[in-house]
XYZ file of C-alpha atoms in Angstrom:
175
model
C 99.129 103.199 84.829
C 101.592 105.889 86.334
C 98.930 107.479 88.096
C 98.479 104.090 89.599
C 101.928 103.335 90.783
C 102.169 107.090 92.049
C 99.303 106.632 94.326
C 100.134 102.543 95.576
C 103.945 104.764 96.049
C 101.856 107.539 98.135
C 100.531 104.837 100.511
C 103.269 102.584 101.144
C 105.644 102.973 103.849
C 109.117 103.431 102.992
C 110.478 100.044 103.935
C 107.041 98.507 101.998
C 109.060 100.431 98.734
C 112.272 99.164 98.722
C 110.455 95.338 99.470
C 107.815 96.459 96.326
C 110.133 97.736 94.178
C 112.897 94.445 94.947
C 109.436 92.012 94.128
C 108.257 93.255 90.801
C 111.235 92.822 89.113
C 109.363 93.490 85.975
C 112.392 94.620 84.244
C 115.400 92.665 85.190
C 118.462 92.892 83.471
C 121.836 90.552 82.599
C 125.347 90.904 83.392
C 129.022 89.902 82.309
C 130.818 89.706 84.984
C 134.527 89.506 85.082
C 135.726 87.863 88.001
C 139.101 89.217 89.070
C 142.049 88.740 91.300
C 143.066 85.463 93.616
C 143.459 82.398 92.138
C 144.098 80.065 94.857
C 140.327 79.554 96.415
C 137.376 78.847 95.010
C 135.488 81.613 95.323
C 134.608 82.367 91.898
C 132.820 79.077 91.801
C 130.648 79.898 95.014
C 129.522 83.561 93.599
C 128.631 81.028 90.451
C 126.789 78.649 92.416
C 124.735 81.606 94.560
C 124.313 83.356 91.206
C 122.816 80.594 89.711
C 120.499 79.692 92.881
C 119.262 82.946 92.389
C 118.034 83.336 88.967
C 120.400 85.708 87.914
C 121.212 86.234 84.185
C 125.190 86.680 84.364
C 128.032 85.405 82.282
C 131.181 85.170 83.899
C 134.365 85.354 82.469
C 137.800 84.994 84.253
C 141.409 85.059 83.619
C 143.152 82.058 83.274
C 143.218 80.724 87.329
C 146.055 77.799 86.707
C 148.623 79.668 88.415
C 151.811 78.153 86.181
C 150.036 77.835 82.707
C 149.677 81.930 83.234
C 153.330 82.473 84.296
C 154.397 80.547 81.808
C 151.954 81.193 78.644
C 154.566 83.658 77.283
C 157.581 81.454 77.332
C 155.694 78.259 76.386
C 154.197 80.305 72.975
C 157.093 82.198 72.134
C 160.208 80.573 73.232
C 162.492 80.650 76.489
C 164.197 83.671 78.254
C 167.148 83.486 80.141
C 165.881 86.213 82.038
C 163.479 86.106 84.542
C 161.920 89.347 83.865
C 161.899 88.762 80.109
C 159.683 85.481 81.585
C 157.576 87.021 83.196
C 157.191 90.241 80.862
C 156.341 87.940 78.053
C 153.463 86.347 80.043
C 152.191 89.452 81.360
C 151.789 90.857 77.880
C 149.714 87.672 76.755
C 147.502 87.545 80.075
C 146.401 90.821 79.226
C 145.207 90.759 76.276
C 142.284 88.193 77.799
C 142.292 90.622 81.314
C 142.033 93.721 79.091
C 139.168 92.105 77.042
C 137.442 90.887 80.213
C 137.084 94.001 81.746
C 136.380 95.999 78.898
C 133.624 93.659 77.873
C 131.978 93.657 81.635
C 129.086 95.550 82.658
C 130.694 94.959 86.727
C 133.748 93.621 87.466
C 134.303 91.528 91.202
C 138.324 92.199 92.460
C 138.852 89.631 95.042
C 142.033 89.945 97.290
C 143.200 87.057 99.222
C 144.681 86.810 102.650
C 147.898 84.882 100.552
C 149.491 86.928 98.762
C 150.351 90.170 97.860
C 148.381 90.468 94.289
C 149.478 93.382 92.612
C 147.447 92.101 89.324
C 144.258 92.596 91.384
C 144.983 95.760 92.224
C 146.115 96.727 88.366
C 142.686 95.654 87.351
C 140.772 97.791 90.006
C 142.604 100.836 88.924
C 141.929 99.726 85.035
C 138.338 99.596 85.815
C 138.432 103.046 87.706
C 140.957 104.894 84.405
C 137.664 103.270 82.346
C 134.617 104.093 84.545
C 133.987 100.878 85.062
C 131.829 99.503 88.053
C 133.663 97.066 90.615
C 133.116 95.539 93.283
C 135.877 94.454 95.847
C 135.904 91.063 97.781
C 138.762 90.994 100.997
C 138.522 90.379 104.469
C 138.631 93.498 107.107
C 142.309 93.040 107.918
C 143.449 94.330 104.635
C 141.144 97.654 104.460
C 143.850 99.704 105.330
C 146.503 98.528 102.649
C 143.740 98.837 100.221
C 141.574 102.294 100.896
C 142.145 104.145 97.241
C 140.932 100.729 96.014
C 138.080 100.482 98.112
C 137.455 104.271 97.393
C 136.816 103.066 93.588
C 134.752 100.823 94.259
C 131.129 100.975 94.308
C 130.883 98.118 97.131
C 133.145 96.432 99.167
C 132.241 93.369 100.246
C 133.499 90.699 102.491
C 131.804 87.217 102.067
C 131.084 85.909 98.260
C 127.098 86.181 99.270
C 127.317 89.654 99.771
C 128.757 90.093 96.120
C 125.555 88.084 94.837
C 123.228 89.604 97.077
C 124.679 92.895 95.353
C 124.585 91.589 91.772
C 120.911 90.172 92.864
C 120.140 93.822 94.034
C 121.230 95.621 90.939
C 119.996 93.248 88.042
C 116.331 92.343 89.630
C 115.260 95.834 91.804
């Protein structure tokens, strides 16, 4: 059976390959995906949707996307703080214990950066998923390439529209 595949490989043309080897799919694989970063859009749900229309076998996990129940987790579990950083610190702890879990458990994780705001969390996740060797993928417009280069250095794609990031996951679990 090799011997057949090496000679249909001999006569093809390169771009007759890459088209061959993206149709016969005869091992595709499955994903978890954790879906990082802004909170404020929907995006997660469209790289869902376009996951789903494809076929793909991915299970996505998230961190928790209602902005105040995060902020507030900390003090709402274990009790008020005068102090705001004490607030937010107590949060922050609790929110990563489901981030750190996430991204560990991921086989790819997507970092999306709004236009919004300034979203140092996102960027603490990309550089957790580069300290573990873990594949990412970045979502963000072209305006912000500059502000984030050692993140999109990371990465192994950047990507600017939520299709590109399934075409990519598409790509990798079914060539």
């Amino acid at each position: 059976i090799i011997l057949g595949a090496e000679l249909l490989d001999s006569k093809l043309s390169r771009k007759q390959k890459i088209f061959h080897s993206l149709t016969l799919q005869e091992h595709p694989m499955s994903f978890y995906v954790y879906l990082s970063g802004e909170i404020h859009t929907d995006w997660r749900e469209e790289i869902q949707r376009g996951a789903e229309a494809a076929g793909l076998d991915i299970v996505f996990t998230a961190p928790v996307t209602d902005h105040a129940a995060s902020d507030d987790c900390g003090v709402a579990i274990l009790g008020e703080e005068a102090d705001k950083f004490w607030h937010d610190r107590k949060g922050a702890q609790i929110n990563a214990i489901r981030t750190r879990k996430g991204i560990e458990d991921a086989d790819v994780v997507v970092v999306r950066f709004g236009d919004q705001y300034k979203q140092w969390n996102a960027a603490f996740d990309a550089g957790y998923c580069a300290a573990l060797a873990k594949p990412y993928i970045t979502l963000h417009s072209e305006d912000i390439v500059h502000p984030l280069k050692e993140v999109d250095a990371g990465a192994n794609a950047w990507c600017t529209t939520t299709d590109q990031v399934v075409e990519t996951l598409r790509y990798v679990l079914k060539a």
